Short mmCIF file of C-alpha atoms in Angstrom, two decimals:
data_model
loop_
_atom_site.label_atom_id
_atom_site.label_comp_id
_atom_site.label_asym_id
_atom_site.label_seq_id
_atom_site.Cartn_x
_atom_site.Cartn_y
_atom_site.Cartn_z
CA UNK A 1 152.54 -4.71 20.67
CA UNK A 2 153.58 -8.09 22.13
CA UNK A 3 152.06 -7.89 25.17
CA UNK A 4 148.46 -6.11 23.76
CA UNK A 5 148.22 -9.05 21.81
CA UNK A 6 148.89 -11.84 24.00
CA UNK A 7 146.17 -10.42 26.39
CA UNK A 8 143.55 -9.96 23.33
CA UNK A 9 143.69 -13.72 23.33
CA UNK A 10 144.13 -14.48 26.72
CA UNK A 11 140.02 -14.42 27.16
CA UNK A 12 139.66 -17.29 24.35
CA UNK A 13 141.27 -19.81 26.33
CA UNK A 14 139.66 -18.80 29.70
CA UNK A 15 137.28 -22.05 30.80
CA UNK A 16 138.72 -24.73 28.31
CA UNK A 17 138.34 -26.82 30.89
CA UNK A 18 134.83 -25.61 32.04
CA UNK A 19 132.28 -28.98 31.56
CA UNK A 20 130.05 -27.37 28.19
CA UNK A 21 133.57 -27.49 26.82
CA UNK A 22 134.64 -30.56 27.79
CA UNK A 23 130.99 -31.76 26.08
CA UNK A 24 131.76 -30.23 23.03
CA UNK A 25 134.93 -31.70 23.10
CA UNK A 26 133.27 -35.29 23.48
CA UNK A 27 131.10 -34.75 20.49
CA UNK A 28 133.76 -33.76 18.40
CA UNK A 29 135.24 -37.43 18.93
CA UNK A 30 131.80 -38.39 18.45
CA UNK A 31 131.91 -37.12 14.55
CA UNK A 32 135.08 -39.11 13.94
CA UNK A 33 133.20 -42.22 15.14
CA UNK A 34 130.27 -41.50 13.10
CA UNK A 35 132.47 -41.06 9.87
CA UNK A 36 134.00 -44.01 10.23
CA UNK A 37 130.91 -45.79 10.73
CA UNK A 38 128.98 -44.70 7.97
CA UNK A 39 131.80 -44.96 5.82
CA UNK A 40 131.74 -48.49 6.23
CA UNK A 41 128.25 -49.24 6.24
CA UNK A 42 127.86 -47.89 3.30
CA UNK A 43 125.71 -46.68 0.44
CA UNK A 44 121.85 -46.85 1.93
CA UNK A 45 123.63 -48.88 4.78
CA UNK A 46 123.71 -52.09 2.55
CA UNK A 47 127.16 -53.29 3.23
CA UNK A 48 126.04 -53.34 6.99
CA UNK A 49 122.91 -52.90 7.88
CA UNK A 50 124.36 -52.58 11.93
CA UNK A 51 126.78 -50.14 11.25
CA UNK A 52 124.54 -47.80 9.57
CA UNK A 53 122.02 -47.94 12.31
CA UNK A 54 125.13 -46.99 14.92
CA UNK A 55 126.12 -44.14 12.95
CA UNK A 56 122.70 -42.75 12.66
CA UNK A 57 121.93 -43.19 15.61
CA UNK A 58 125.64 -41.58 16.95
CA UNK A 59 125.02 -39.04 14.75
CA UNK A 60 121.13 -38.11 16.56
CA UNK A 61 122.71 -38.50 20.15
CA UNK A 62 125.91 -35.93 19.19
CA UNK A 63 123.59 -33.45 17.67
CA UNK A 64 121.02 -33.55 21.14
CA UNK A 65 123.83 -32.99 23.58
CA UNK A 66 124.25 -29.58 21.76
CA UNK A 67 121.68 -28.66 24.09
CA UNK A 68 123.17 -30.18 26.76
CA UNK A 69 126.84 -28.62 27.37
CA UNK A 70 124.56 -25.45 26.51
CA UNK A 71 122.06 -25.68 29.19
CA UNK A 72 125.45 -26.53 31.28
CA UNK A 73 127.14 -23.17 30.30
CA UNK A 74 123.73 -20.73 31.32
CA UNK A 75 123.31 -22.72 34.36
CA UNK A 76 126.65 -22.58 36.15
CA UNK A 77 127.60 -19.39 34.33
CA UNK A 78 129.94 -21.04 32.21
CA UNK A 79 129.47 -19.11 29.20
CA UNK A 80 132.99 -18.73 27.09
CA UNK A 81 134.68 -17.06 24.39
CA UNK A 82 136.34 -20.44 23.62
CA UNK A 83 132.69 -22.23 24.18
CA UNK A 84 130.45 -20.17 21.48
CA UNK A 85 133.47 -20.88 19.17
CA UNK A 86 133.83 -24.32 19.41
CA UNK A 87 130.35 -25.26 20.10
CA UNK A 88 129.24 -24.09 16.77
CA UNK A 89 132.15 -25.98 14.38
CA UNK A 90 131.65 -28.97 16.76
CA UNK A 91 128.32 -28.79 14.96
CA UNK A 92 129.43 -27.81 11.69
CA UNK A 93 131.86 -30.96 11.51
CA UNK A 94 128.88 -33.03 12.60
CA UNK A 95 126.78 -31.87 10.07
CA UNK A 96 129.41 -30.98 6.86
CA UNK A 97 130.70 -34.89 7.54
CA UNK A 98 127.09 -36.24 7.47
CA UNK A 99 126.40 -34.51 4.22
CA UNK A 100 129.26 -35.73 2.32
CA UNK A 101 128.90 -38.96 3.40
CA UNK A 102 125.00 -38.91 2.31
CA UNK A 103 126.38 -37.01 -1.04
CA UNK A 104 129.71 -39.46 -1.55
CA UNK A 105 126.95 -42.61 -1.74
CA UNK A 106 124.52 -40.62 -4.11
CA UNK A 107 122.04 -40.14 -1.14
CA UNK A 108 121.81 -36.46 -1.50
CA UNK A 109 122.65 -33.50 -4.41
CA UNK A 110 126.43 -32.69 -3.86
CA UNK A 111 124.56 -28.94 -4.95
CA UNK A 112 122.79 -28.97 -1.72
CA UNK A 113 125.84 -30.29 0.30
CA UNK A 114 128.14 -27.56 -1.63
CA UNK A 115 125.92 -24.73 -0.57
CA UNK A 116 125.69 -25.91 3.13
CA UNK A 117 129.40 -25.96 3.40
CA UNK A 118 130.25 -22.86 1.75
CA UNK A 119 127.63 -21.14 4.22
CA UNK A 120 129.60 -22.74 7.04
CA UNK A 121 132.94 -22.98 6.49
CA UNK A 122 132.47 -19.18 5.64
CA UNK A 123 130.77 -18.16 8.77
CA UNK A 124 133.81 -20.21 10.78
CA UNK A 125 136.51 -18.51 9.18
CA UNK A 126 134.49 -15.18 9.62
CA UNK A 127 134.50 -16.38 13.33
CA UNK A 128 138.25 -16.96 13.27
CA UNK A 129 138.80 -13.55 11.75
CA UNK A 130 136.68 -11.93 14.53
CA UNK A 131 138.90 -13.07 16.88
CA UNK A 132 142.09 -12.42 15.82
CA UNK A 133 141.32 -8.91 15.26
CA UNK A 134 140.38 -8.86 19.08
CA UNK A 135 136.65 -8.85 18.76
CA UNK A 136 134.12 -10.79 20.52
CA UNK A 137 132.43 -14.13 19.06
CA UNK A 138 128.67 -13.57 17.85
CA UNK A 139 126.58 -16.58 19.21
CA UNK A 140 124.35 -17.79 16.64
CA UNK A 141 120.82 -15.99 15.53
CA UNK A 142 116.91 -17.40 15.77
CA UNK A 143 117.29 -18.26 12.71
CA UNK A 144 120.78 -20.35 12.51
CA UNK A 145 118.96 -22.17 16.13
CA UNK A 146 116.18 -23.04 13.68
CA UNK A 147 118.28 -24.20 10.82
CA UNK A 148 120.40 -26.40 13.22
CA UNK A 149 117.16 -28.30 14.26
CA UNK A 150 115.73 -28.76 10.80
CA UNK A 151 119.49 -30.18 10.11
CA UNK A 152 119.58 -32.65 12.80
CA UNK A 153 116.00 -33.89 11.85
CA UNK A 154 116.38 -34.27 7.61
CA UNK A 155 119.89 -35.56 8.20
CA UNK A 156 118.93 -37.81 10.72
CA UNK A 157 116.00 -38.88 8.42
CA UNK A 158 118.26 -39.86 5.73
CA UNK A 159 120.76 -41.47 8.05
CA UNK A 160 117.99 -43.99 9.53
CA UNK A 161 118.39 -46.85 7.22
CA UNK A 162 114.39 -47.29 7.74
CA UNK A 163 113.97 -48.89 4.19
CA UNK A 164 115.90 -51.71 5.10
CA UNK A 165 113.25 -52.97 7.90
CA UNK A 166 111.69 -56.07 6.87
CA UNK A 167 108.47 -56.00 5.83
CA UNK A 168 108.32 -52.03 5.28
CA UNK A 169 106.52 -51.15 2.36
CA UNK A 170 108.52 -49.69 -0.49
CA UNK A 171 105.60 -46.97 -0.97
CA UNK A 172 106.35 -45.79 2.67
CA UNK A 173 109.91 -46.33 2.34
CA UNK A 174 110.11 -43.77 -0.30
CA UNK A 175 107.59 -41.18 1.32
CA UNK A 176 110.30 -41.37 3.88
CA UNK A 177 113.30 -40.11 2.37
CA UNK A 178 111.31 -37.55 0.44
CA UNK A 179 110.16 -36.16 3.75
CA UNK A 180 113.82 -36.15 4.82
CA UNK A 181 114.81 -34.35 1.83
CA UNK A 182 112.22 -32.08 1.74
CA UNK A 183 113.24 -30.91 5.54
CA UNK A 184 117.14 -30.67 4.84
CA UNK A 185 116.18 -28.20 1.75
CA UNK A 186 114.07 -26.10 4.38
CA UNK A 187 117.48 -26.36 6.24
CA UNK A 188 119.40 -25.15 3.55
CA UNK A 189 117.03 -22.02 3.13
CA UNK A 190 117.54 -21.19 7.06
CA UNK A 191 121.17 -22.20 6.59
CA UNK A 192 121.73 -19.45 4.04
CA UNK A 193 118.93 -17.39 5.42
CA UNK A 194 121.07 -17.36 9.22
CA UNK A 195 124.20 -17.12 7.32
CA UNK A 196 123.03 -13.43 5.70
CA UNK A 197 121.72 -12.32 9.05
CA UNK A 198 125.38 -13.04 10.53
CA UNK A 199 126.89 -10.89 7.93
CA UNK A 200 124.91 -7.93 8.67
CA UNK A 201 125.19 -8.50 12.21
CA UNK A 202 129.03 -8.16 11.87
CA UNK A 203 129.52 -5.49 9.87
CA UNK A 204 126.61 -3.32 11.08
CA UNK A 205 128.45 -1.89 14.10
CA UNK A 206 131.04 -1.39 12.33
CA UNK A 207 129.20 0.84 9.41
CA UNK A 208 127.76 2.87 12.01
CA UNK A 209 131.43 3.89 13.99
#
């Protein structure tokens, strides 16, 4: 039994050091940065103005290099076990942390923010699960692709501290955040919408054996 299951897990750990990895692990650092940045910057970024720019902008550049350790992993054939799990809750902790932080200074509905991380933290631990029960990792859908894009762009909307530009009219300021808002609830219906699809795409095989 010992040995069956030591070589079950074996393939998980197989190209940790592979370079997509070693991006995701850079991003993941990234997210710590960005937490403590916004943290102190901020509701709205008033405390400091600087600080909340950094963070946003931290927070942009760690959610584009998801395409990068990506386009790394199909080019070189570097596609891992170990990658497609820790690719997606490197982008999970990017985007859970940015939504508390946005909900924790009243910048967003904590009801939006609570329905984002139960869909996540659910499909993670589904992922976990997966594993140790010696199957294989299912890389996210269409749909969870499109979700993480309409993510990066609301949150990152709501992170840019545009308002506080001198000489911006309040008028646009406001159309501004609505716009953000209004594309992180899109996310939030292909969050849950993705998150439904994964489901079925788990247990379907399995129905059918």
């Amino acid at each position: 039994m010992e040995d069956s299951s030591s070589t079950r897990k074996m393939p998980l750990l197989k190209g940790w050091n592979a370079v997509p990895n070693l991006i995701t692990y850079v991003r993941i650092v990234m997210v710590i940065v960005f937490i403590t940045l916004a943290a102190q910057a901020g509701s709205l970024g008033v405390s400091d103005y600087a600080k909340r720019w950094t963070a946003a902008v931290l927070f942009i550049v760690a959610a584009s290099t998801d395409k990068l350790d990506g386009y790394f992993a199909r080019k070189y054939h570097q596609v891992t076990e170990l990658g497609k799990l820790m690719d997606p809750i490197a982008d999970k902790l990017l985007i859970c942390s940015a939504l508390i932080t946005l909900s924790a200074f009243g910048e967003l509905w904590w009801w939006v923010t609570a329905l984002f991380l139960i869909r996540e933290i659910g499909i993670t631990v589904m992922r976990f699960f997966i594993i140790d029960n010696g199957g294989k990792v299912i890389a996210a859908n269409r749909a969870g692709k499109y979700k993480t894009v309409a993510e990066c762009i609301g949150i990152g909307m709501l992170l840019l501290p545009v308002w506080l530009v001198p000489g911006i009219p309040s008028a646009a300021a406001k159309a501004y955040r609505i716009t953000g808002l209004v594309i992180t609830l899109i996310a939030l219906a292909l969050c849950l919408y993705s998150g439904v699809m994964y489901v079925i795409g788990v247990f379907r095989p399995r129905s059918r054996q």
